[in-house]
C-alpha positions as semicolon CSV with decimal commas, in nm:
position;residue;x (nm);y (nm);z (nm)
1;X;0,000;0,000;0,000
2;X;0,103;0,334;-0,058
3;X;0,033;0,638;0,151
4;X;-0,193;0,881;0,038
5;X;-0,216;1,245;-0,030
6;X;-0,337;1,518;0,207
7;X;-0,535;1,549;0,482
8;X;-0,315;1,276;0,667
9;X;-0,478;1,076;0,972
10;X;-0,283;0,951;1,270
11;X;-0,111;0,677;1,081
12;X;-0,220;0,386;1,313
13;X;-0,585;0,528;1,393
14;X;-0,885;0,362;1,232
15;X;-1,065;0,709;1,253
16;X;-0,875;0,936;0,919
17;X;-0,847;1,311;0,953
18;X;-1,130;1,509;0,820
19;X;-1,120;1,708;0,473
20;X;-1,087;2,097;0,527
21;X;-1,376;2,105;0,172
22;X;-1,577;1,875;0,331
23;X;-1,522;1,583;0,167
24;X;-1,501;1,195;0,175
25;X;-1,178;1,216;0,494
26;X;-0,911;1,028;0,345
27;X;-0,621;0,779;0,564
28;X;-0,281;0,719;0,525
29;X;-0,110;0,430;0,655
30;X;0,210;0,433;0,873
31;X;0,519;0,338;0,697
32;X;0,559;0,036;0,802
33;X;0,203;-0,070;0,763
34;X;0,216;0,116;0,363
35;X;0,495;-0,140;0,304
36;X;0,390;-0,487;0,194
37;X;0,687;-0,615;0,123
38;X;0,728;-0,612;0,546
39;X;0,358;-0,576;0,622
40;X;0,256;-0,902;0,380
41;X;-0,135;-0,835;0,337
42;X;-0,128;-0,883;0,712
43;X;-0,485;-0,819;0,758
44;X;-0,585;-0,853;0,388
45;X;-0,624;-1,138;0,128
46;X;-0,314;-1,209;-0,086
47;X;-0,367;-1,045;-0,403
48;X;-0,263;-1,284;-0,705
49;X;-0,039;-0,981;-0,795
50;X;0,132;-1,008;-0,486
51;X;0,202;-1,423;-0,521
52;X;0,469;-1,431;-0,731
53;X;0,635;-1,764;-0,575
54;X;0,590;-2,072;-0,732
55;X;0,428;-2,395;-0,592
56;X;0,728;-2,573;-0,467
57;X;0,882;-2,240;-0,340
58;X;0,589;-2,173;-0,112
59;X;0,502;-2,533;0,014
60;X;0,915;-2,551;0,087
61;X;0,863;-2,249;0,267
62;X;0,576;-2,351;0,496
63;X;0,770;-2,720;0,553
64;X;1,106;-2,501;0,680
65;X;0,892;-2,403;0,926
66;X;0,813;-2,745;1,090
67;X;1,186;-2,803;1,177
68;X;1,115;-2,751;1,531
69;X;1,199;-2,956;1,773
70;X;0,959;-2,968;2,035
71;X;0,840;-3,264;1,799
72;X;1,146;-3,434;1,988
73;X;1,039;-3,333;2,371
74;X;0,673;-3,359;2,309
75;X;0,765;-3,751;2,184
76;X;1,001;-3,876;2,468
77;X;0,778;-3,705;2,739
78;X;0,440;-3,870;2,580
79;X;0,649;-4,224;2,534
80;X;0,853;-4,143;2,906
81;X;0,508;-4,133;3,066
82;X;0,266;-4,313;2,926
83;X;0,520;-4,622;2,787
84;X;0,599;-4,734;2,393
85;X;0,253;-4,884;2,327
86;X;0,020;-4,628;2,477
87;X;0,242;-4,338;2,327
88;X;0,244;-4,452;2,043
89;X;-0,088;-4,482;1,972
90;X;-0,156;-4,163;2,053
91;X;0,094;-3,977;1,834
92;X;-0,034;-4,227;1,543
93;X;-0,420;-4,088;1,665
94;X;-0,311;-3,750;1,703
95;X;-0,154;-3,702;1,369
96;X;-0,478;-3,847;1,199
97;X;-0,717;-3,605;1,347
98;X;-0,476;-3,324;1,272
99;X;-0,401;-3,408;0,889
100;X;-0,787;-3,523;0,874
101;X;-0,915;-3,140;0,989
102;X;-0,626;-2,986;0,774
103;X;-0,695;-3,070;0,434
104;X;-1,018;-2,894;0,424
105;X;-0,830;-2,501;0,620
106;X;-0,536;-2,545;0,375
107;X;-0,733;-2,594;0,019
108;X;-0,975;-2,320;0,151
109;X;-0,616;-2,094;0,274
110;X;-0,450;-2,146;-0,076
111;X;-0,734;-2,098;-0,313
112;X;-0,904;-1,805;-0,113
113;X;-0,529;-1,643;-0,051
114;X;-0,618;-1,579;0,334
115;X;-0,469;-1,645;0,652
116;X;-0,628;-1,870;0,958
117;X;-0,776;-1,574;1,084
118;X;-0,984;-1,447;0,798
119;X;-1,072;-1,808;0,705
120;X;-1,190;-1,836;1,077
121;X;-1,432;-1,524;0,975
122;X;-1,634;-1,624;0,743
123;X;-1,625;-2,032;0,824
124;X;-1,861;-1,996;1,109
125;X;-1,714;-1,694;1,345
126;X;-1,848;-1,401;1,223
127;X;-1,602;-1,055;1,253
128;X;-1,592;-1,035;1,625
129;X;-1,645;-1,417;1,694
130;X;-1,318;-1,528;1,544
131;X;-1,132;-1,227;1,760
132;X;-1,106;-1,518;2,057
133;X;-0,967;-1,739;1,822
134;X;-0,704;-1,464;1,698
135;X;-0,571;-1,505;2,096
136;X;-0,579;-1,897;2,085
137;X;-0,384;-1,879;1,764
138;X;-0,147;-1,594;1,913
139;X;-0,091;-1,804;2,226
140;X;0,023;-2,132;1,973
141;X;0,277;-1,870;1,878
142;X;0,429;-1,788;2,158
143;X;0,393;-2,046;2,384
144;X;0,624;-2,303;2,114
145;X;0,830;-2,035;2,051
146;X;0,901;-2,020;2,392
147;X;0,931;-2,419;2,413
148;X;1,156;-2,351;2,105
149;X;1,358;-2,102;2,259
150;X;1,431;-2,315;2,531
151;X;1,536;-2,585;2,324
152;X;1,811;-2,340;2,151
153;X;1,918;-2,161;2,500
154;X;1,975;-2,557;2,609
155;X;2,225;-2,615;2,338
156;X;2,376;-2,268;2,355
157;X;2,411;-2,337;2,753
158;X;2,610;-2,711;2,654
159;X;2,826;-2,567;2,422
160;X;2,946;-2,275;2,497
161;X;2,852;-2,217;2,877
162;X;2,576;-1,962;2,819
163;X;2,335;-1,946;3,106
164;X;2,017;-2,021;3,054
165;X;1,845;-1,658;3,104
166;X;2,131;-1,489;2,903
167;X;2,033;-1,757;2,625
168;X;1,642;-1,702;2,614
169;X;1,718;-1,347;2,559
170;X;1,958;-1,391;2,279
171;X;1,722;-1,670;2,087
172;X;1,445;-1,390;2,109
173;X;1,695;-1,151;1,921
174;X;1,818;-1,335;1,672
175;X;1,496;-1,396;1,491
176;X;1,378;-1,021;1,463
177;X;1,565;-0,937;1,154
178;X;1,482;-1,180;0,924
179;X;1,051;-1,170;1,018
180;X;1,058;-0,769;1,018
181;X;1,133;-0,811;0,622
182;X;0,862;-1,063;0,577
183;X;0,800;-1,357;0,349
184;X;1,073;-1,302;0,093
185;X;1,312;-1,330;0,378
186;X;1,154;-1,597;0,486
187;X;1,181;-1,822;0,167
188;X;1,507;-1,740;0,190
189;X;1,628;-1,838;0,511
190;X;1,405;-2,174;0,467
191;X;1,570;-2,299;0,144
192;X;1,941;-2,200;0,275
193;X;1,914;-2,393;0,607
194;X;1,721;-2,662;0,495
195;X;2,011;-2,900;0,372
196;X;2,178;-2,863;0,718
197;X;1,853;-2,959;0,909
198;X;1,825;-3,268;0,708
199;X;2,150;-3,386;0,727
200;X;2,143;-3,322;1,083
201;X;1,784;-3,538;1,140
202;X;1,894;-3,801;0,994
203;X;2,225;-3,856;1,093
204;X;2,187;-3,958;1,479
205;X;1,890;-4,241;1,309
206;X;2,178;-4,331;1,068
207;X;2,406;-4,379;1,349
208;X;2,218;-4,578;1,606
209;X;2,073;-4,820;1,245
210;X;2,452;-4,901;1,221
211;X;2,622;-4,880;1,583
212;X;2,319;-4,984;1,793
213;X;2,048;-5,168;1,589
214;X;1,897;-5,338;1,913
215;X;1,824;-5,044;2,047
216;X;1,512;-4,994;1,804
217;X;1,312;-5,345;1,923
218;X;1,447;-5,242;2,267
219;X;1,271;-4,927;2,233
220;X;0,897;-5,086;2,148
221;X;0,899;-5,270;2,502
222;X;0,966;-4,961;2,680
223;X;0,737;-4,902;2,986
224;X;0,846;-4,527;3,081
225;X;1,001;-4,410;3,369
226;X;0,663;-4,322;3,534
227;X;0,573;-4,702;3,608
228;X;0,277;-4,695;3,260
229;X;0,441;-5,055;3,182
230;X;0,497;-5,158;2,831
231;X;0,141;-5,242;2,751
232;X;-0,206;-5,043;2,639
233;X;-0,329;-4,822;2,858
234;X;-0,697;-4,621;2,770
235;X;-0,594;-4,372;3,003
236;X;-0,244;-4,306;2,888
237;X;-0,393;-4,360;2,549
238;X;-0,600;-4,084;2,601
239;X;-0,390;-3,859;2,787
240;X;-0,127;-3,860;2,575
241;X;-0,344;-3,808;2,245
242;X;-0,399;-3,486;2,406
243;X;-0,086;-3,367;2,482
244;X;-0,009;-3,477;2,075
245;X;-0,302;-3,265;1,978
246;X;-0,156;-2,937;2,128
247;X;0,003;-2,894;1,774
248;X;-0,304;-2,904;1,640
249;X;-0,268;-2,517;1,555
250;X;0,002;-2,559;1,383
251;X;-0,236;-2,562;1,068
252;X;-0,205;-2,171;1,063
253;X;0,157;-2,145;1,051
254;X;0,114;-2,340;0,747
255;X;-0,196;-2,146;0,664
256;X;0,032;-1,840;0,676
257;X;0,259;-1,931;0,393
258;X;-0,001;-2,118;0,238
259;X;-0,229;-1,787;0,151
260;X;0,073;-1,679;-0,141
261;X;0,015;-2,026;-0,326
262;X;-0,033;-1,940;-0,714
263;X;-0,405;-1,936;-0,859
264;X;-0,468;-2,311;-0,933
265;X;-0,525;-2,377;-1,316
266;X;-0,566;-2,675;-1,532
267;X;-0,194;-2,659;-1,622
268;X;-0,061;-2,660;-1,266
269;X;-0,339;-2,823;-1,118
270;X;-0,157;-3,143;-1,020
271;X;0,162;-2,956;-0,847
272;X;-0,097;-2,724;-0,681
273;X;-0,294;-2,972;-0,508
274;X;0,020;-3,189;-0,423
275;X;0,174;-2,878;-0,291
276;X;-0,141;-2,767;-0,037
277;X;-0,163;-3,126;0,076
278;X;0,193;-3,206;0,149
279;X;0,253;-2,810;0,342
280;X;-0,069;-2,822;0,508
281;X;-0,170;-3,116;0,643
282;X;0,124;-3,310;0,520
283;X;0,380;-3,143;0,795
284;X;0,167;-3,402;1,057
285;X;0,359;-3,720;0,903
286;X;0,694;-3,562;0,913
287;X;0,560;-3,421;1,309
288;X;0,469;-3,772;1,389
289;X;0,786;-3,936;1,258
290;X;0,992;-3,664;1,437
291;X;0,794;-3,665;1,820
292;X;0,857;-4,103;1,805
293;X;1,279;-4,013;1,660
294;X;1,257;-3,808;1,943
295;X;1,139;-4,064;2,229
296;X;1,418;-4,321;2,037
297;X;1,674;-4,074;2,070
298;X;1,543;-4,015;2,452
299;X;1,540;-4,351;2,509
300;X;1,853;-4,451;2,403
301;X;2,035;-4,195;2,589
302;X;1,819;-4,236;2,914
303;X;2,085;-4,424;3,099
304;X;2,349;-4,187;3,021
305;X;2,232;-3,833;3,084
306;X;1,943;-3,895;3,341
307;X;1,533;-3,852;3,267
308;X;1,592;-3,501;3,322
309;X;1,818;-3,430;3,032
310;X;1,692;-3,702;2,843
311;X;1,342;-3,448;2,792
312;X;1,587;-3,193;2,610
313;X;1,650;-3,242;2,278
314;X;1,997;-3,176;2,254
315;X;2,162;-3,417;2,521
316;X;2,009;-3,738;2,311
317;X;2,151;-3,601;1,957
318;X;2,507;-3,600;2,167
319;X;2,484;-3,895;2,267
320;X;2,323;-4,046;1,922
321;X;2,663;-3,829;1,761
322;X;2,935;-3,948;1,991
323;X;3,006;-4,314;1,841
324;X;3,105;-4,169;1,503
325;X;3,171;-3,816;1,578
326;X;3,380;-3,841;1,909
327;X;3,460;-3,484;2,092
328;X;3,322;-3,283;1,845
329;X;2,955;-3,468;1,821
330;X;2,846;-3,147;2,117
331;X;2,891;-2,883;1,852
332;X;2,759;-3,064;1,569
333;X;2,433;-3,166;1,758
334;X;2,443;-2,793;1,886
335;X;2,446;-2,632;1,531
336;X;2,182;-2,841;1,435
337;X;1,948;-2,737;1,691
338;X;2,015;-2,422;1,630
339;X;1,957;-2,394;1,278
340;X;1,600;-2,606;1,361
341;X;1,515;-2,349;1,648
342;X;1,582;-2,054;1,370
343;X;1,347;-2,189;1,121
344;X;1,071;-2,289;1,326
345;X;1,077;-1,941;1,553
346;X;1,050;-1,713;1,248
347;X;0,758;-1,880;1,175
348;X;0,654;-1,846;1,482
349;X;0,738;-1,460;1,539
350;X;0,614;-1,407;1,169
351;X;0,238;-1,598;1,268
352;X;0,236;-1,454;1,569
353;X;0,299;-1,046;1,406
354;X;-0,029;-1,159;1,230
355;X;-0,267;-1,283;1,483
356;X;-0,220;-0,951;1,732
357;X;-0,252;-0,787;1,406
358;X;-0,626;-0,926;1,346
359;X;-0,700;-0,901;1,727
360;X;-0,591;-0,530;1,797
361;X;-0,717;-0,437;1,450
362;X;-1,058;-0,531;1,549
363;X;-1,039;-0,423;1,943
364;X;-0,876;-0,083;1,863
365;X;-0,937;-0,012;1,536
366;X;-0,587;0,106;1,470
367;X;-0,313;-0,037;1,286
368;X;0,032;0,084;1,322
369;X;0,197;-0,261;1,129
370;X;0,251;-0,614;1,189
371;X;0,606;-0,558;1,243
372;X;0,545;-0,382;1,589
373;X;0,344;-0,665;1,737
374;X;0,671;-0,889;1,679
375;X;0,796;-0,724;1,951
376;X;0,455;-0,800;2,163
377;X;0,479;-1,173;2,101
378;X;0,835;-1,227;2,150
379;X;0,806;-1,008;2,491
380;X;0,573;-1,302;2,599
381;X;0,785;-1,564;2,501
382;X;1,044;-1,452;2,660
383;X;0,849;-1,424;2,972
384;X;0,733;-1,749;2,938
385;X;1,089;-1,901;2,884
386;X;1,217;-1,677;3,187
387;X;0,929;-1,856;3,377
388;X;1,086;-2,203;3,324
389;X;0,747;-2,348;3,112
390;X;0,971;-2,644;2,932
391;X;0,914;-2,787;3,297
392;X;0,554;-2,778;3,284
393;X;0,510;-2,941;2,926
394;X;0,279;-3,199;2,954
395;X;0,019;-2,984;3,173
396;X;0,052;-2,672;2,966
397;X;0,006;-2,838;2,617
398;X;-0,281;-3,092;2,762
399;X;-0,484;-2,745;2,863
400;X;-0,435;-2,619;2,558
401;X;-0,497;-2,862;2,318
402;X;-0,908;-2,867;2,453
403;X;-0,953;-2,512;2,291
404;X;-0,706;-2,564;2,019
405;X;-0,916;-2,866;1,898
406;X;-1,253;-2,706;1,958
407;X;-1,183;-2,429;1,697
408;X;-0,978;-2,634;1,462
409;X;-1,247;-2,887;1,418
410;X;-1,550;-2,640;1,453
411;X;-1,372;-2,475;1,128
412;X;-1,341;-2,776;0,961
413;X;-1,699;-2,890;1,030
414;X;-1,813;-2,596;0,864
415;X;-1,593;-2,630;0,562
416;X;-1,664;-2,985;0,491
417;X;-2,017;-2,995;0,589
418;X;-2,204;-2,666;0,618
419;X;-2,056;-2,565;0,304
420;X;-2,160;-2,849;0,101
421;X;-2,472;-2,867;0,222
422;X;-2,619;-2,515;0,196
423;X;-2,601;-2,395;0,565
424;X;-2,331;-2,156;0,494
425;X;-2,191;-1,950;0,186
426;X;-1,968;-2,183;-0,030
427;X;-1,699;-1,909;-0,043
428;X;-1,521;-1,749;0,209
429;X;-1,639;-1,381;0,324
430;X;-1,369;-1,224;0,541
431;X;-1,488;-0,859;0,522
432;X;-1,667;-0,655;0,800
433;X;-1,876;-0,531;0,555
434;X;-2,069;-0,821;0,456
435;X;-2,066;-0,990;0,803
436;X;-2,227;-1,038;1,183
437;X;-2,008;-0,953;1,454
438;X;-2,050;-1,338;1,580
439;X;-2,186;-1,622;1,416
440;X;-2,279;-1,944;1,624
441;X;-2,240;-2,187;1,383
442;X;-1,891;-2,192;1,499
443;X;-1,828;-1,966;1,771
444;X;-2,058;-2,099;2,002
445;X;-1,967;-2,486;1,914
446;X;-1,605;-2,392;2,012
447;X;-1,723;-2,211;2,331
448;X;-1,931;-2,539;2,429
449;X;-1,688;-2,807;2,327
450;X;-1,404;-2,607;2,461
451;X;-1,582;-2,513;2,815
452;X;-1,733;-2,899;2,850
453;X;-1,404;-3,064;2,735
454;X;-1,176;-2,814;3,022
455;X;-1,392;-2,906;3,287
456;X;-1,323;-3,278;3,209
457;X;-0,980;-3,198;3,185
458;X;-0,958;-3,113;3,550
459;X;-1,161;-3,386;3,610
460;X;-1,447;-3,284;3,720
461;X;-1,645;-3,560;3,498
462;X;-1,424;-3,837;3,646
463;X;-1,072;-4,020;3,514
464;X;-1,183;-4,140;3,161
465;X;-1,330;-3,783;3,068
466;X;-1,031;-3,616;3,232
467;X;-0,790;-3,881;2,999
468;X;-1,027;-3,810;2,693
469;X;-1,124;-3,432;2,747
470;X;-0,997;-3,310;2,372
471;X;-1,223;-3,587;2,210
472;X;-1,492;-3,455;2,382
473;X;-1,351;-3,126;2,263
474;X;-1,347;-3,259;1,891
475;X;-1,664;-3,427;1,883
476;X;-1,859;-3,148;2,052
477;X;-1,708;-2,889;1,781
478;X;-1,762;-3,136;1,521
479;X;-2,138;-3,228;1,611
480;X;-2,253;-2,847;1,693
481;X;-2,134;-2,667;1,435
482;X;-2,370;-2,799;1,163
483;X;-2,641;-2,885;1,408
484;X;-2,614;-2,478;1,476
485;X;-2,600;-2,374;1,124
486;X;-2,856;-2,598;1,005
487;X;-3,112;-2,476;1,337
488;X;-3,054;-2,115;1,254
489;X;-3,075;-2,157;0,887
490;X;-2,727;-2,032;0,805
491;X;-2,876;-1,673;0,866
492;X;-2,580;-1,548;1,037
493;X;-2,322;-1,629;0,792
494;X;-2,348;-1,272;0,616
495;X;-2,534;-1,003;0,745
496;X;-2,653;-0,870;0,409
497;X;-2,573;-1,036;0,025
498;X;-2,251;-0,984;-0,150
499;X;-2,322;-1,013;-0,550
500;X;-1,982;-0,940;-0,679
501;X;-1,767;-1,130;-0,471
502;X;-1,952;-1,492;-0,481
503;X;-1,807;-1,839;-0,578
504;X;-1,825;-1,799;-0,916
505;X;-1,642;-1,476;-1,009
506;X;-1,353;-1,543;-1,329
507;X;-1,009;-1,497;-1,201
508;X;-1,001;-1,184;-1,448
509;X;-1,313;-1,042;-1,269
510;X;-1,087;-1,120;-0,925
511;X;-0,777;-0,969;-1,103
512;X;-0,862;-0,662;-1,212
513;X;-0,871;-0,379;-0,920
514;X;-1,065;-0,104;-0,770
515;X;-0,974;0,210;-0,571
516;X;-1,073;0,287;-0,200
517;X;-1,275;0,554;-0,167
518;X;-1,099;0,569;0,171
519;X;-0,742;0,518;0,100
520;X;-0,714;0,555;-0,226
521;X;-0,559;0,281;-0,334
522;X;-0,651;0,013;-0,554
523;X;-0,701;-0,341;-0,476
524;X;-0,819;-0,665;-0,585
525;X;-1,213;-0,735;-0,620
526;X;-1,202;-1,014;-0,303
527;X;-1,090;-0,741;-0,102
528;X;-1,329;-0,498;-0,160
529;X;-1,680;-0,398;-0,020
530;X;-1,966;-0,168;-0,164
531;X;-1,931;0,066;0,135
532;X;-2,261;0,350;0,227
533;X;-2,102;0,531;0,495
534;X;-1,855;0,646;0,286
535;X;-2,047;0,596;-0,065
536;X;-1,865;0,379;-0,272
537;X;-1,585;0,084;-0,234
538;X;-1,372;0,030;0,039
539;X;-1,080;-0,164;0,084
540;X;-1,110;-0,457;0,368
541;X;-0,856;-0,286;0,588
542;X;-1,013;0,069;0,572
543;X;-1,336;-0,076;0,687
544;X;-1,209;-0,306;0,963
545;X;-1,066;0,015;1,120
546;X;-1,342;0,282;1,066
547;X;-1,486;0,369;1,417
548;X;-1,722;0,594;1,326
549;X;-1,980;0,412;1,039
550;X;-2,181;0,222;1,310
551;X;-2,224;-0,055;1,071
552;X;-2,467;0,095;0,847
553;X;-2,405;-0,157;0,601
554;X;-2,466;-0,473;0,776
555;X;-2,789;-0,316;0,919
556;X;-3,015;-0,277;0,552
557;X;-3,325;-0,420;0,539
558;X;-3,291;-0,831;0,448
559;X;-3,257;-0,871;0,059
560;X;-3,159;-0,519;-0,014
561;X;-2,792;-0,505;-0,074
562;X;-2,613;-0,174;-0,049
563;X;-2,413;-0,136;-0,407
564;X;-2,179;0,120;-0,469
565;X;-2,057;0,181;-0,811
566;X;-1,715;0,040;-0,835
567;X;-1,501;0,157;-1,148
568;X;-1,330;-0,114;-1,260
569;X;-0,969;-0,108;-1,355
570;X;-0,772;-0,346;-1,546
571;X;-0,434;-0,507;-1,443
572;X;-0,168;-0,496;-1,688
């Protein structure tokens, strides 16, 4: 976006300055918020003009950013307490629910070029419903990039002495450069570091296939270190399902990347979908693979380092290193995790810019940049590192899987059912314009499932519902969205009819741009409304921060749309 000429408004306010003739008040943007090649379409849908990576390049991108390794902890402490058996079922059931739900958000992300947010909008939220969700996403964000950030100020502490609240600081810092520039650094950094992450996965396997094959049947009659035993337990079945299904959000860093996927055509049709499967949902079956290499690795170095530092990632790829690397396996293993922590904490700093970004948007309407809110969600991170949270893993991710799942699968309901059967609009409408501030298709199913499936997490419903609290979550969300939608009639999906932005618009029609009346700057049909208040279009961004229209638009009589001539403008 560019700014605009004179009056100027406060460049973050949502309210512009008024017109000394009298006129239409026109807003300018701050710098930082002007400049998409930083700002990304932060609170806006991609504009085909604006995707100008190719299939492989973005799906490459959005798999660089699952080279975390909290995969690793979140394994050995599922397999560490609940033995091989039970754990292992439940990272196998985990990852199926998660790639199951995904499929439907990343299509919908890629072919609708929006984020998690805006798809949570119009898929059963409504404008202000989907604000809650904006903090469950930003919490994702920040609470693994603090796990993350642990991870890296562990290896930084083995290697070269650091201490441990000198290193969360310094894996805060070292991320800010590269997510203030945005998705072109991003790519970047992803495709440059990925041939040291792989090497470095695959070596300790590698390794322990040729120095200590016995170690792998050894590992599948482990019985923990809490007393689970070898065998199948329900409860630790359960239990640890739920802790597996914390990553369940991870769908919207992938979402993220996933909203600058080309326009999908007959002649790229096959890469496309091939692409959106294997960097949406797809990142579960490297996840999975990763959390049980990660309770191996644990396992095997158990009786050398202690329970204790078996739980932190790097110890384990020492000790995995040391038969054919000697005295320098610490630094190797060290550089590795590093390089993992990098990748998968941009992502996390970058996702995290954009979720306070949609929240405060809404709440304040102002919007100084995404860039500033970096600084917000790292500042909580590092609070939460500085607070020692690696040591409260299990608990932390169990809570927060319950309302992860409830708005996952309340999303996905709506996608794969509502959708297809009539109950809801079989596009995606993101824009304050055209919606209800909360929709309870699937904002209240997520309120229900999540406030039901909590209380059985503390167990107030007894043992078995305390174990089995995020299925509860799951099938609640997944039964009440459509019985919602289909007992209300869909009527609170949009708050009055948008002709020129429905399902079936060409890809020229979508192509070709119109000017704000408001900012003056044009912009791709999806992300414009017909706007009264200030009589004629408005860009999606200008309208989610105007204070002052009181929502004339959404408040016509039923069946009478509000349309605002729209001059229509080519691109090149």
């Amino acid at each position: 976006m560019t700014e605009t000429a004179v009056p100027h408004a406060d460049p973050a306010s949502g309210s512009p300055a008024s017109g000394p003739d009298g006129r239409a008040p026109k807003r300018s943007y701050a710098k930082l918020a002007a400049d998409e090649s930083r700002e990304d379409f932060s609170l806006r849908y991609a504009p085909h003009s604006y995707r100008r990576w190719s299939e492989t390049t973005v799906a490459s991108t959005a798999l660089g950013g699952i080279a975390y390794l909290a995969d690793f902890a979140i394994g050995a402490s599922i397999v560490f307490t609940y033995g091989f058996t039970s754990g292992l079922a439940s990272i196998l059931c985990a990852a199926t629910i998660i790639f199951t739900t995904g499929i439907p958000i990343a299509r919908a992300c890629a072919k609708y070029g929006l984020d998690m947010d805006l798809i949570t909008r119009g898929a059963g939220f409504g404008y202000f419903g989907s604000t809650l969700t904006s903090l469950i996403y930003a919490s994702f964000t920040f609470i693994f990039f603090a796990l993350e950030g642990s991870i890296m100020a562990q290896a930084m502490h083995e290697v070269v002495g650091l201490p441990l609240p000198i290193g969360y600081l310094v894996t805060t810092l070292i991320v800010i450069p590269i997510v203030f520039r945005g998705m072109g650094a991003l790519a970047k950094v992803q495709a440059w570091t990925q041939p040291i992450w792989l090497i470095g996965l695959v070596l300790p396997f590698v390794i322990l296939l040729f120095d200590s094959p016995g170690s792998f049947g050894d590992f599948t009659s482990f019985g923990g270190t809490e007393g689970a035993g070898s065998g199948f337990s329900w409860i630790g079945f359960g239990l640890g399902t739920g802790v597996a299904l914390s990553l369940i959000a991870q769908i919207g860093e992938q979402a993220d990347y996933l909203r600058f996927m080309p326009a999908k055509t007959e002649a790229n049709r096959k890469r496309w979908n091939l692409a959106v499967l294997a960097a949406g949902p797809g990142w579960v079956i490297i996840g999975a693979a990763k959390q049980l290499g990660g309770a191996l690795l644990a396992f095997v170095a158990l009786e050398a380092v202690g329970k204790t530092h078996a739980l932190e990632p790097i110890a384990p790829q020492v000790e995995a290193l040391k038969p054919w690397l000697g005295s320098v396996a610490l630094p190797v293993a060290a550089l590795f995790v590093v390089v993992s922590q990098i990748k998968i904490n941009v992502t996390n700093a970058y996702s995290g810019s954009l979720s306070w970004s949609n929240f405060f948007s809404r709440v304040t309407h102002r919007h100084p940049g995404r860039v500033w809110y970096i600084f917000l969600n790292l500042a909580i991170a590092l609070t939460l590192m500085e607070l020692n949270m690696f040591a409260a893993l299990n608990k932390l991710l169990g809570f927060y899987s319950n309302v992860g799942i409830a708005w996952i699968v309340a999303v996905a309901a709506d996608l794969v059912i509502n959708k297809r059967v009539g109950w809801s609009p079989k596009y995606i409408e993101f824009k304050r314009a055209y919606l209800y501030a909360v929709n309870p298709a699937g904002f209240g199913a997520m309120v229900v499932a999540s406030t039901v499936s909590i209380l059985a997490f503390f167990g107030i419903f007894g043992e078995y519902a305390e174990a089995f609290s995020t299925f509860i979550a799951a099938g609640l969300a997944l039964v009440l969205c459509p019985l919602i939608a289909w007992a209300t009639k869909g009527r609170y999906y949009l708050a009055r009819p948008n002709p020129v932005n429905g399902p079936d618009v060409e890809v020229e029609d979508i192509t070709a741009t119109h000017v704000c009346t408001v900012c003056e700057t044009a912009y791709e049909l999806p992300d414009i409304a017909d706007c009264p208040a200030h009589s004629g279009p408005i860009c999606s961004l200008c309208c989610s921060l105007d204070a002052d229209c009181g929502d004339v638009c959404t408040k016509q009589p039923t069946g009478e749309p509000v349309l605002m001539p729209m001059p229509e403008v080519r691109t090149p």
